[in-house]
Structure formats: C-alpha cells, structure tokens
Amino acid sequence: MITKFQHSWELFKASITITLKHRKLLWFPFLTTILTVFIALFFLSAMALPAVLRDTGYRLNQKQHWVALKEHYLPAPAAQPKSQETGAGASAALNRLLTGRFTALDDSGHPVTSQGFPWTSLCLLPLYFVSMFLATFFNVAFYSEIIAALNGRGVSFRRGLATARSRLPSILAWSLLAGLVGWFIRAIEQRVPFAAKIVTGFIGMAWSLAAVFAIPVIIQEQPMRNPLKILQQSASTLKRRWGEGLIGYLGFSAGSVVIFSSSLLPLLLACGLALLFKSLWLMVIAVAIWVLGLLVMAYLSGVAGNVYRCALYMYATEGVVPEPYTQDLMDMAWKVKKSP
C-alpha cells in the first residue's frame, strides 16, 4: 500500500512538473469551458426564439404575451392535494416539457394522462450533440499541444486549433458515437432497477477503458470517418502494450487522496483556533481558503491527468517514456485482473 501511494505521488509530481513548465496548458480547459458555454447559450437562445415569438395576439413588451406563453407551454396540472400542489405543479410542468406526458381532467373530473410530443427533448438533442462536438474539438486541440509539450516543443493555441480543424471528419464522427453511447447508457440507467444498474456500470467502465486513447488516436492518425475504427485503434493500443487483463484506469487517484488528507490538518488547526478565540470570521476564512485550495488542486490534477494520459499513449505507440516519467510510472496506470 505504501509503495502504491509513493508511486502515485511520484506520478502526480511528474505530471504537475510538465504542467507548470508549460503553463499555457492550464488555459485550455478554462477557455474551452467559456467558449463551449457561450456557443451552447447561442444555440439555446436560437432554439428558444421561435417559442418566444409565438403569436399570442399581444406584443412582446406586454405582460399578457408572457402570461399566454406560460399558459401554453406550462399549463396548470390536474388538481392535487393542497400540501403537494407547488411541488406537483413544477414536476408536472417539467415532465410535460421533457417527455410530452401531462395530466388533465376529463369531463367527469377524473385525471387522465395524455401523451404529447416531447418538444423540449427534441430541441435539446441537437444542443447535446453540439456540446459533444465542441468538447471533442477543444480536447483534440488541448491534447495535441500536450503531445507537443511532451516532445519538447512549446505550446501554441493557434496550432492546437489548427490541428483540431484538420481533424474535423474524425471529430464529428467520434462526437456522434460518443454522444449516442452516453445517451444510451444514461437512458438505460433511468429505466432499469438498481440491480441492473450494476450491469450498465460495467458497460460504462468498459466503454471508458476502450475509448481512453480516442482523442490521441484522432490527433496522431489520418482523419477517419468511421468512429468504430477510432474506438478499435484506441482499444488495440491499450491491449497491445498492457495485455487483456485490464479492468480499470488508476491514474494518480491515490496521490489525490494523500493531498486531500494532508489538507485536513491545517483546516482542523485553523478551526480549533477559531473556536479557541471564538472567532466566526476566522473559521469562515479558513474554510473558504481550504475550499479554494481544493478547487485549484482539482483543476491542476485534471490538467495533469490529461498530460499523463498523453504520455501513456506515446509510451504505448512509440515505446518512448517522456521525461520526467519512468517506465514504472507508465506501467502502474491500470488495474490488472489477478490470475486465479
């Protein structure tokens, strides 16, 4: 166990060293998030525009227009017990928007469930795939510059985006496949009992393992229009270097546990001093600094984890161990099934 934590810590330090040496890498996830949110909001507003401009007989600046839209898209649900009225109304409205199902009263006053068309889900589907495409596009740009940094070159935003643009067919194909698989797994999890969710968990884990090198494959190989070839190439790269007994990705999770555990000691000391001096502000400041530190460390760990994944791909395909990693650190990335 001590050796495992020691190796994980060495791995974390090596990945952080590369990340801090090429600090532009730290900007990629931040800029990716900002651009993705901006473009997603643009598409969402474009889809919402026809609904807002629906003809109600009133002008946009009149209150009656918005009341009419609310009554059309969020009609009042069937009568519910008074204590549950607010929650039931919100739940029924959300259910109608997402699934098209709604409850109304028939002529005799009994609630009847009707099935309409799930317009909101239909509108959100393009947004979902657009988000998948943007995430893949910017990850290709990000990973391409990580590989450049591991090869001793500088990091360039423009070059990373140019690399992503040159891989548009592969990015589009992979986004569609990854989006469909993700939607399929989530749809199954929402509809099956708890015991069956264990099976879907294994399916998700197998998918994550097989697709672990999908982004580096997109970068290093010629553009592919068949996403199954990308998945096959990723899985075969993994199998060729580390064999068939892999059951999961470890990364440096043990190192993260060490960091989190170590951060608790100064927090407890600060809270103890706050209680000793009866200072609420001291406790609030201590907790705020601790939370902020964890967020910064989580961000650094996320970037460093991507650096390590690219280093693993280089080791698997070229047999090269990028500095400051060692071969032992490369081989300890995976959970391996023990032989009986």
Coordinates of C-alpha atoms in Angstrom, one line a residue:
M1 CA 0.0 0.0 0.0
I2 CA 2.9 2.4 0.9
T3 CA 4.5 1.7 -2.5
K4 CA 1.2 2.4 -4.3
F5 CA 0.9 5.8 -2.6
Q6 CA 4.5 6.6 -3.2
H7 CA 4.3 5.7 -6.9
S8 CA 1.1 7.7 -7.2
W9 CA 2.7 10.7 -5.6
E10 CA 5.7 10.5 -7.9
L11 CA 3.4 10.3 -10.8
F12 CA 1.4 13.3 -9.6
K13 CA 4.7 15.3 -9.2
A14 CA 5.9 14.4 -12.7
S15 CA 2.6 15.4 -14.3
I16 CA 2.4 18.6 -12.4
T17 CA 6.1 19.4 -13.3
I18 CA 5.2 19.2 -17.0
T19 CA 2.0 21.2 -16.5
L20 CA 3.8 24.0 -14.7
K21 CA 6.6 24.0 -17.2
H22 CA 4.1 24.6 -20.0
R23 CA 1.7 26.9 -18.2
K24 CA -0.3 27.7 -21.3
L25 CA -1.8 24.2 -20.9
L26 CA -3.6 25.5 -17.9
W27 CA -5.6 27.9 -20.0
F28 CA -7.0 25.3 -22.4
P29 CA -9.7 23.8 -20.1
F30 CA -10.7 27.3 -18.9
L31 CA -11.0 28.7 -22.4
T32 CA -12.8 25.5 -23.6
T33 CA -15.4 25.9 -20.9
I34 CA -16.0 29.6 -21.7
L35 CA -16.3 29.0 -25.4
T36 CA -18.5 25.9 -25.0
V37 CA -20.9 27.7 -22.7
F38 CA -21.1 30.7 -25.0
I39 CA -21.8 28.7 -28.1
A40 CA -24.3 26.5 -26.2
L41 CA -26.1 29.6 -25.0
F42 CA -26.2 30.9 -28.5
F43 CA -27.7 27.7 -29.9
L44 CA -30.1 27.5 -26.9
S45 CA -31.3 31.1 -27.5
A46 CA -31.7 30.4 -31.2
M47 CA -33.9 27.4 -30.4
A48 CA -35.9 29.4 -27.8
L49 CA -36.6 32.3 -30.2
P50 CA -39.5 30.7 -32.1
A51 CA -41.2 29.8 -28.8
V52 CA -40.8 33.3 -27.5
L53 CA -42.1 34.8 -30.8
R54 CA -45.2 32.6 -30.9
D55 CA -48.2 34.6 -31.9
T56 CA -50.4 35.3 -28.8
G57 CA -52.2 38.4 -30.0
Y58 CA -50.1 40.6 -27.8
R59 CA -46.8 42.5 -28.3
L60 CA -43.5 41.3 -26.7
N61 CA -43.5 44.2 -24.3
Q62 CA -46.9 43.3 -22.9
K63 CA -47.3 41.2 -19.8
Q64 CA -50.2 39.3 -21.4
H65 CA -47.9 37.9 -24.0
W66 CA -45.7 36.2 -21.4
V67 CA -48.7 35.0 -19.4
A68 CA -50.1 33.4 -22.6
L69 CA -46.8 31.7 -23.3
K70 CA -46.7 30.3 -19.8
E71 CA -50.3 29.0 -20.1
H72 CA -49.4 27.4 -23.4
Y73 CA -46.1 25.7 -22.5
L74 CA -46.7 25.2 -18.8
P75 CA -50.4 24.6 -18.4
A76 CA -51.9 24.1 -14.9
P77 CA -51.7 20.4 -13.9
A78 CA -54.6 18.3 -12.6
A79 CA -55.8 19.1 -9.1
Q80 CA -53.5 17.8 -6.4
P81 CA -53.8 17.7 -2.6
K82 CA -53.1 21.2 -1.3
S83 CA -49.9 20.3 0.6
Q84 CA -48.3 18.9 -2.6
E85 CA -49.7 21.5 -5.0
T86 CA -46.5 23.5 -5.6
G87 CA -44.1 20.6 -6.0
A88 CA -46.6 18.6 -8.1
G89 CA -47.2 21.6 -10.4
A90 CA -43.4 22.1 -11.0
S91 CA -42.9 18.3 -11.5
A92 CA -45.8 18.0 -13.9
A93 CA -44.7 21.0 -16.0
L94 CA -41.1 19.6 -16.2
N95 CA -42.4 16.2 -17.1
R96 CA -44.5 17.6 -20.0
L97 CA -41.6 19.6 -21.3
L98 CA -39.2 16.7 -21.3
T99 CA -41.5 13.7 -22.1
G100 CA -44.6 15.2 -23.6
R101 CA -46.8 13.5 -20.9
F102 CA -49.3 15.6 -19.0
T103 CA -52.3 15.1 -16.8
A104 CA -55.6 16.8 -17.4
L105 CA -59.2 16.4 -16.1
D106 CA -61.8 14.7 -18.3
D107 CA -65.5 15.7 -18.5
S108 CA -66.3 13.8 -15.3
G109 CA -63.4 15.5 -13.3
H110 CA -61.1 12.5 -13.2
P111 CA -57.4 12.9 -14.0
V112 CA -56.3 11.5 -17.4
T113 CA -52.7 11.1 -18.6
S114 CA -52.2 12.2 -22.2
Q115 CA -49.1 11.8 -24.4
G116 CA -48.0 14.8 -26.4
F117 CA -44.7 15.3 -28.3
P118 CA -41.6 15.9 -26.2
W119 CA -40.6 19.1 -28.0
T120 CA -38.1 20.2 -25.3
S121 CA -36.2 16.9 -25.5
L122 CA -36.2 17.2 -29.3
C123 CA -34.8 20.7 -29.1
L124 CA -32.2 19.7 -26.5
L125 CA -30.9 16.8 -28.6
P126 CA -29.1 19.0 -31.2
L127 CA -27.7 21.0 -28.3
Y128 CA -26.4 17.8 -26.7
F129 CA -24.6 16.7 -29.8
V130 CA -23.3 20.3 -30.4
S131 CA -21.8 20.2 -26.9
M132 CA -20.3 16.8 -27.5
F133 CA -18.7 18.1 -30.8
L134 CA -17.3 21.2 -29.1
A135 CA -15.9 19.2 -26.2
T136 CA -14.2 16.8 -28.6
F137 CA -12.9 19.6 -30.8
F138 CA -11.3 21.5 -28.0
N139 CA -10.0 18.3 -26.4
V140 CA -8.2 17.5 -29.7
A141 CA -6.7 21.0 -29.7
F142 CA -5.7 20.5 -26.0
Y143 CA -4.2 17.0 -26.3
S144 CA -2.3 17.9 -29.5
E145 CA -0.5 20.6 -27.5
I146 CA 0.1 18.3 -24.6
I147 CA 1.8 15.9 -27.0
A148 CA 3.8 18.8 -28.4
A149 CA 4.9 19.7 -24.9
L150 CA 5.9 16.1 -24.1
N151 CA 8.0 16.2 -27.3
G152 CA 9.9 19.2 -26.0
R153 CA 8.1 21.8 -28.1
G154 CA 6.3 24.9 -27.0
V155 CA 2.5 25.2 -26.6
S156 CA 0.5 27.2 -29.1
F157 CA -3.2 27.9 -29.0
R158 CA -3.3 28.7 -32.7
R159 CA -1.5 25.4 -33.6
G160 CA -3.8 23.4 -31.4
L161 CA -6.9 24.8 -33.0
A162 CA -5.4 24.3 -36.5
T163 CA -4.8 20.6 -35.6
A164 CA -8.4 20.3 -34.5
R165 CA -9.7 21.9 -37.7
S166 CA -7.7 19.4 -39.8
R167 CA -9.4 16.5 -37.9
L168 CA -13.0 17.7 -38.3
P169 CA -14.3 14.5 -40.0
S170 CA -12.9 12.3 -37.2
I171 CA -14.1 14.8 -34.5
L172 CA -17.6 14.8 -36.0
A173 CA -17.8 11.0 -36.3
W174 CA -16.5 10.4 -32.8
S175 CA -18.8 13.0 -31.3
L176 CA -21.8 11.3 -32.8
L177 CA -20.7 7.8 -31.5
A178 CA -19.7 9.1 -28.0
G179 CA -22.9 11.1 -27.8
L180 CA -25.1 8.1 -28.7
V181 CA -23.3 5.7 -26.3
G182 CA -23.5 8.2 -23.5
W183 CA -27.2 8.8 -24.2
F184 CA -27.9 5.1 -24.4
I185 CA -26.1 4.3 -21.1
R186 CA -28.0 7.1 -19.3
A187 CA -31.3 6.1 -20.8
I188 CA -30.8 2.5 -19.6
E189 CA -29.8 3.7 -16.1
Q190 CA -33.0 5.7 -15.8
R191 CA -35.3 2.8 -16.7
V192 CA -33.8 -0.3 -15.1
P193 CA -33.9 -1.4 -11.4
F194 CA -31.0 -0.9 -9.1
A195 CA -29.5 -4.4 -9.7
A196 CA -29.4 -3.9 -13.5
K197 CA -27.7 -0.5 -13.0
I198 CA -24.6 -2.5 -11.9
V199 CA -24.5 -4.1 -15.4
T200 CA -24.8 -0.6 -17.0
G201 CA -22.0 0.5 -14.7
F202 CA -19.8 -2.3 -16.1
I203 CA -20.8 -1.3 -19.7
G204 CA -19.8 2.3 -18.9
M205 CA -16.5 1.2 -17.4
A206 CA -15.7 -1.0 -20.5
W207 CA -16.6 1.9 -22.8
S208 CA -14.3 4.3 -20.9
L209 CA -11.5 1.9 -20.9
A210 CA -11.7 1.1 -24.6
A211 CA -12.0 4.8 -25.5
V212 CA -9.2 6.0 -23.2
F213 CA -6.9 6.9 -26.2
A214 CA -9.6 8.0 -28.6
I215 CA -8.5 11.7 -28.6
P216 CA -4.8 10.9 -29.2
V217 CA -5.8 8.5 -32.0
I218 CA -7.7 11.2 -33.7
I219 CA -4.7 13.5 -33.4
Q220 CA -2.0 11.1 -34.5
E221 CA -3.8 9.1 -37.2
Q222 CA -5.2 10.2 -40.5
P223 CA -8.7 11.6 -40.4
M224 CA -11.2 8.7 -40.1
R225 CA -14.9 8.9 -41.0
N226 CA -15.7 5.7 -39.2
P227 CA -15.8 6.2 -35.4
L228 CA -15.6 2.5 -34.8
K229 CA -12.1 2.5 -36.3
I230 CA -11.1 5.1 -33.8
L231 CA -12.5 3.0 -30.9
Q232 CA -10.8 -0.1 -32.3
Q233 CA -7.5 1.7 -32.6
S234 CA -7.7 3.0 -29.0
A235 CA -8.6 -0.4 -27.6
S236 CA -5.9 -2.2 -29.6
T237 CA -3.3 0.3 -28.5
L238 CA -4.2 -0.4 -24.9
K239 CA -4.3 -4.2 -25.3
R240 CA -1.0 -4.3 -27.3
R241 CA 1.0 -2.6 -24.6
W242 CA -0.7 -3.7 -21.4
G243 CA -2.4 -7.0 -22.3
E244 CA -6.0 -8.2 -21.8
G245 CA -6.3 -8.3 -18.0
L246 CA -7.0 -4.6 -17.6
I247 CA -10.2 -3.8 -15.6
G248 CA -9.8 0.0 -14.9
Y249 CA -7.7 3.2 -15.0
L250 CA -5.9 4.2 -11.9
G251 CA -4.2 7.4 -12.8
F252 CA -2.9 9.1 -9.7
S253 CA -6.1 8.8 -7.6
A254 CA -4.0 7.6 -4.6
G255 CA -2.0 10.9 -4.7
S256 CA -5.2 12.9 -4.7
V257 CA -6.3 11.1 -1.5
V258 CA -2.9 12.0 0.1
I259 CA -3.3 15.7 -0.8
F260 CA -6.9 15.8 0.4
S261 CA -6.0 14.1 3.7
S262 CA -3.0 16.4 4.2
S263 CA -5.2 19.4 3.7
L264 CA -7.4 18.4 6.6
L265 CA -4.8 19.0 9.3
P266 CA -4.3 22.8 8.7
L267 CA -8.0 23.2 8.3
L268 CA -8.7 21.5 11.7
L269 CA -6.0 23.6 13.3
A270 CA -7.5 26.8 12.0
C271 CA -10.9 25.8 13.1
G272 CA -9.5 24.9 16.5
L273 CA -8.0 28.4 16.8
A274 CA -11.3 29.9 15.7
L275 CA -13.1 28.1 18.4
L276 CA -10.5 29.0 21.0
F277 CA -10.7 32.7 20.2
K278 CA -14.5 32.4 19.5
S279 CA -14.0 34.0 16.0
L280 CA -16.6 33.0 13.5
W281 CA -14.8 35.0 10.8
L282 CA -11.6 33.1 11.3
M283 CA -13.4 29.8 10.7
V284 CA -15.2 31.2 7.7
I285 CA -11.9 32.4 6.1
A286 CA -10.2 29.1 6.9
V287 CA -12.9 27.1 5.3
A288 CA -13.0 29.4 2.3
I289 CA -9.2 29.1 1.8
W290 CA -9.4 25.4 2.1
V291 CA -12.2 25.0 -0.4
L292 CA -10.4 27.4 -2.8
G293 CA -7.2 25.4 -2.4
L294 CA -9.1 22.1 -3.2
L295 CA -10.6 23.7 -6.3
V296 CA -7.2 24.9 -7.5
M297 CA -5.7 21.5 -6.8
A298 CA -8.6 19.7 -8.6
Y299 CA -8.1 21.9 -11.6
L300 CA -4.3 21.2 -11.6
S301 CA -5.0 17.5 -11.2
G302 CA -7.4 17.5 -14.1
V303 CA -4.8 19.0 -16.4
A304 CA -2.0 16.8 -15.1
G305 CA -4.2 13.8 -15.6
N306 CA -4.6 14.6 -19.3
V307 CA -0.8 15.1 -19.5
Y308 CA -0.3 11.6 -18.1
R309 CA -2.8 10.1 -20.5
C310 CA -1.0 11.5 -23.5
A311 CA 2.3 10.3 -22.0
L312 CA 0.8 6.8 -21.8
Y313 CA -0.3 7.0 -25.4
M314 CA 3.2 7.9 -26.5
Y315 CA 4.6 5.1 -24.4
A316 CA 2.1 2.6 -25.9
T317 CA 2.6 3.6 -29.5
E318 CA 6.3 4.7 -29.7
G319 CA 7.8 3.0 -26.7
V320 CA 9.1 6.4 -25.6
V321 CA 9.0 7.4 -21.9
P322 CA 8.7 11.2 -21.8
E323 CA 10.7 13.0 -19.0
P324 CA 10.3 13.2 -16.1
Y325 CA 8.3 9.9 -16.1
T326 CA 9.8 6.5 -15.7
Q327 CA 8.7 3.1 -17.1
D328 CA 7.4 2.0 -13.7
L329 CA 5.1 5.1 -13.6
M330 CA 3.9 4.2 -17.1
D331 CA 3.1 0.6 -16.1
M332 CA 1.2 1.4 -12.9
A333 CA -1.6 3.3 -14.6
W334 CA -4.0 0.3 -14.8
K335 CA -5.9 -2.0 -12.5
V336 CA -5.0 -5.5 -13.7
K337 CA -7.1 -8.6 -13.1
K338 CA -5.3 -11.0 -10.9
S339 CA -4.8 -14.5 -12.2
P340 CA -6.7 -17.3 -10.3

